[in-house]
mmCIF file of C-alpha atoms in Angstrom:
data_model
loop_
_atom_site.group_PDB
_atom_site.id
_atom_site.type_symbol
_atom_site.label_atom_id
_atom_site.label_comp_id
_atom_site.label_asym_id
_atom_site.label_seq_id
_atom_site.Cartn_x
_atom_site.Cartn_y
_atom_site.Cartn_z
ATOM 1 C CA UNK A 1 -54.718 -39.461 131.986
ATOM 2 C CA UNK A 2 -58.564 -40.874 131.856
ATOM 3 C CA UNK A 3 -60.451 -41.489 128.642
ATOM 4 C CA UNK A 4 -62.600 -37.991 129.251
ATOM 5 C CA UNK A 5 -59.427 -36.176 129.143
ATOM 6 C CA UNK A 6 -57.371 -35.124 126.591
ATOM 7 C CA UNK A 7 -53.895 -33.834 126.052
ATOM 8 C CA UNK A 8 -53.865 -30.234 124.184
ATOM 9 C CA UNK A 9 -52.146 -30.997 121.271
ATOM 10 C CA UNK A 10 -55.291 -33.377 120.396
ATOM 11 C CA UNK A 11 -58.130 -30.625 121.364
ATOM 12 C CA UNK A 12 -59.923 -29.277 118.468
ATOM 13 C CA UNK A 13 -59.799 -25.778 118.202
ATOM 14 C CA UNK A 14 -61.688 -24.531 115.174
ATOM 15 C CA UNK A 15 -64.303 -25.851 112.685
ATOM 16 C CA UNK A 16 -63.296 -25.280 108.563
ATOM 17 C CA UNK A 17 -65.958 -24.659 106.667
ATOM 18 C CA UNK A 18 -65.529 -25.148 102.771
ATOM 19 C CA UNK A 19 -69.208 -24.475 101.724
ATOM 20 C CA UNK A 20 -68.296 -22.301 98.212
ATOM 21 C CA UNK A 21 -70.244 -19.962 96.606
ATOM 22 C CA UNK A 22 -70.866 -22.048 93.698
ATOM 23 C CA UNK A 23 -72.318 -24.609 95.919
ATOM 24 C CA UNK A 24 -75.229 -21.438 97.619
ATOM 25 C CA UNK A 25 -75.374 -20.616 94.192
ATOM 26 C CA UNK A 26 -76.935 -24.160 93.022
ATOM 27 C CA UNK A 27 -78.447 -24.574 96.071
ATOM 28 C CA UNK A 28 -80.809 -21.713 96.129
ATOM 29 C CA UNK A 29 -81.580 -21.789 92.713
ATOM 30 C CA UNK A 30 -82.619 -25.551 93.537
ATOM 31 C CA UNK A 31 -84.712 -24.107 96.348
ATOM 32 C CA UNK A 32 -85.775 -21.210 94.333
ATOM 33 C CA UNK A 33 -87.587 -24.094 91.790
ATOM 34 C CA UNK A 34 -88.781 -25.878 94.735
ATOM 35 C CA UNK A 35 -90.588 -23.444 96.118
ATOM 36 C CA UNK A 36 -92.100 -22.454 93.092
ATOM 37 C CA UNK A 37 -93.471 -26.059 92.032
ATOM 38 C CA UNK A 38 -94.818 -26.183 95.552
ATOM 39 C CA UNK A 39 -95.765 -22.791 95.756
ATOM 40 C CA UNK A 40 -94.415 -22.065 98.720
ATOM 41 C CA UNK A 41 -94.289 -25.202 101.440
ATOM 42 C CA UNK A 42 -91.230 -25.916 100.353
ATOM 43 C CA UNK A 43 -89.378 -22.899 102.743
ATOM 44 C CA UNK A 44 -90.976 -24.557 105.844
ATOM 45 C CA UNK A 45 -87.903 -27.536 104.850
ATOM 46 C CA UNK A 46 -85.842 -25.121 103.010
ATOM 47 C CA UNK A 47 -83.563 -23.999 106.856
ATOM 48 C CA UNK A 48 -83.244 -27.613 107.966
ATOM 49 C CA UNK A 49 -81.746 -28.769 104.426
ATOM 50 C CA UNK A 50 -79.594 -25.445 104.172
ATOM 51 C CA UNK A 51 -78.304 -25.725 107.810
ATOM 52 C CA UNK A 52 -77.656 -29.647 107.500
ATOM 53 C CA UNK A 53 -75.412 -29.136 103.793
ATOM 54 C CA UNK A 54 -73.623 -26.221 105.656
ATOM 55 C CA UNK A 55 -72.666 -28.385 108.721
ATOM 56 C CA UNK A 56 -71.594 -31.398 106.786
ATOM 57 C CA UNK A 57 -69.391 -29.671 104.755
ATOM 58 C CA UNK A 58 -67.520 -28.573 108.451
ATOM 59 C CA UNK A 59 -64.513 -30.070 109.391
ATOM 60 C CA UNK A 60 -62.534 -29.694 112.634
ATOM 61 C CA UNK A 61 -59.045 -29.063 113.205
ATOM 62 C CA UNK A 62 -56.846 -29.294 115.626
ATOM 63 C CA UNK A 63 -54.385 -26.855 117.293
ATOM 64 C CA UNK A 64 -51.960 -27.200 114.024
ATOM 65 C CA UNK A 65 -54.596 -26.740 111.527
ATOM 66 C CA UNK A 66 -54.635 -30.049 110.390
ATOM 67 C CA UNK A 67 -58.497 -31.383 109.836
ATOM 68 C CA UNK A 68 -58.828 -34.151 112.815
ATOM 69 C CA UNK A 69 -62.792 -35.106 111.901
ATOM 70 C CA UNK A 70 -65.730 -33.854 110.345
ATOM 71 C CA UNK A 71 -69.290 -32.957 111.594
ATOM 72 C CA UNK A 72 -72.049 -35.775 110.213
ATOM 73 C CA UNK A 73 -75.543 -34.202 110.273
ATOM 74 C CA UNK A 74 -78.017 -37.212 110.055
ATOM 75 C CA UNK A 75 -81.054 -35.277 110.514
ATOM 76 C CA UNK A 76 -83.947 -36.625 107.703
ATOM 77 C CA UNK A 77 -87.466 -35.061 107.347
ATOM 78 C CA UNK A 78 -89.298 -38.035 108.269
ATOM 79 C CA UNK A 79 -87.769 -38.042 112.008
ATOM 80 C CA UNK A 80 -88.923 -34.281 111.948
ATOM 81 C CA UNK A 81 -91.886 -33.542 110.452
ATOM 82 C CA UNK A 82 -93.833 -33.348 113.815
ATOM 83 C CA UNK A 83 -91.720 -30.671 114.776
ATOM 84 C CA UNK A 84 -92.580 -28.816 111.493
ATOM 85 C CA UNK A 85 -96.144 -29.047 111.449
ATOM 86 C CA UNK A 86 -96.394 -27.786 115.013
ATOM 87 C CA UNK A 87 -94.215 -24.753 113.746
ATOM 88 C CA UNK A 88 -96.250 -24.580 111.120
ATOM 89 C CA UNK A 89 -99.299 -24.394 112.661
ATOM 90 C CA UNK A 90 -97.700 -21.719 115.148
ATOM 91 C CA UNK A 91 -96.426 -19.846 112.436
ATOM 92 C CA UNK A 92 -99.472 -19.207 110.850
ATOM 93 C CA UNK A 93 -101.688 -18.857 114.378
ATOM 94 C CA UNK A 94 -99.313 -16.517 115.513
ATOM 95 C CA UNK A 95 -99.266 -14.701 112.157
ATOM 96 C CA UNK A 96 -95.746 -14.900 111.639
ATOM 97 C CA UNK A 97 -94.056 -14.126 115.031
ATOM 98 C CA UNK A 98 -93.291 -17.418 115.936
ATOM 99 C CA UNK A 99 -90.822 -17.703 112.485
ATOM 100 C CA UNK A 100 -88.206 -16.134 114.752
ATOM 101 C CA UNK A 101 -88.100 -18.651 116.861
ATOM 102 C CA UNK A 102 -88.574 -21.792 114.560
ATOM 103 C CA UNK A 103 -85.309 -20.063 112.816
ATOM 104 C CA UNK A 104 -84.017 -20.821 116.628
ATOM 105 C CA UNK A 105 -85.170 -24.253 117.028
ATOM 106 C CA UNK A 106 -84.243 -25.426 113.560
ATOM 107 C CA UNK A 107 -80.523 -25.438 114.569
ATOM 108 C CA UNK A 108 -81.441 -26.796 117.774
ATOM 109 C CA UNK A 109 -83.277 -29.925 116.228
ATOM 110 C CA UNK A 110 -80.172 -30.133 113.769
ATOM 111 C CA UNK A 111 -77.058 -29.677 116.153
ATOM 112 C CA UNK A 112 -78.708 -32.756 118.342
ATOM 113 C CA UNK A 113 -78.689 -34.968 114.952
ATOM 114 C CA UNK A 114 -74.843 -33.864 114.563
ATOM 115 C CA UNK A 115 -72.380 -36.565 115.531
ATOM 116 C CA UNK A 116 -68.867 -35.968 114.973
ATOM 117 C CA UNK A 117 -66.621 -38.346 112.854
ATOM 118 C CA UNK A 118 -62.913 -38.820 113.548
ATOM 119 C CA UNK A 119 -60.611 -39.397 110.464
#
């Protein structure tokens, strides 16, 4: 067998999610403050920081169940802010249409900065 393949009893098969609702709960009101304090900008972040907590909090397991690894999301503003400010910018010129898409793209930009960590 080469190193690409791999036998099926060592083939994830699912992703486990243990995101609670205690955990949306403190995160929106978090984001609910932000957005307040800066009236508003704070939403243009608010899907890339939402989307990253949710995918960290993912593990995978394998055909048994048992978790085998763990997705690492390592995306950080600073790497990304020239992909916000464009959508920004299109957002607004575009008077809102483009949101749908930057929805789209923000999962794009944050599955690329997802690496996934064996245990």
């Amino acid at each position: 067998m080469s190193e690409t393949e791999y036998s099926p009893s060592s083939r994830p098969t699912k992703f486990r999610c243990d995101f609670g609702i205690a955990e949306t709960i403190g995160q929106v009101i978090i984001w609910i403050l932000l957005s307040i304090v800066t009236l508003g900008l704070a939403l243009f972040v608010f899907p890339y920081y939402f989307n990253k907590v949710v995918l960290n909090r993912t593990e995978i397991l394998d055909a048994g169940g048992r978790a085998i690894g763990k997705l690492d999301c390592q995306f950080n503003l600073g790497a990304s802010i020239g992909h916000m400010i464009i959508w920004i910018i299109l957002i607004l010129v575009t008077f809102g249409i483009a949101a749908f898409f930057y929805a789209y793209r923000i999962l794009r930009v944050l599955l690329n900065d997802t690496r996934i960590v064996y245990y």
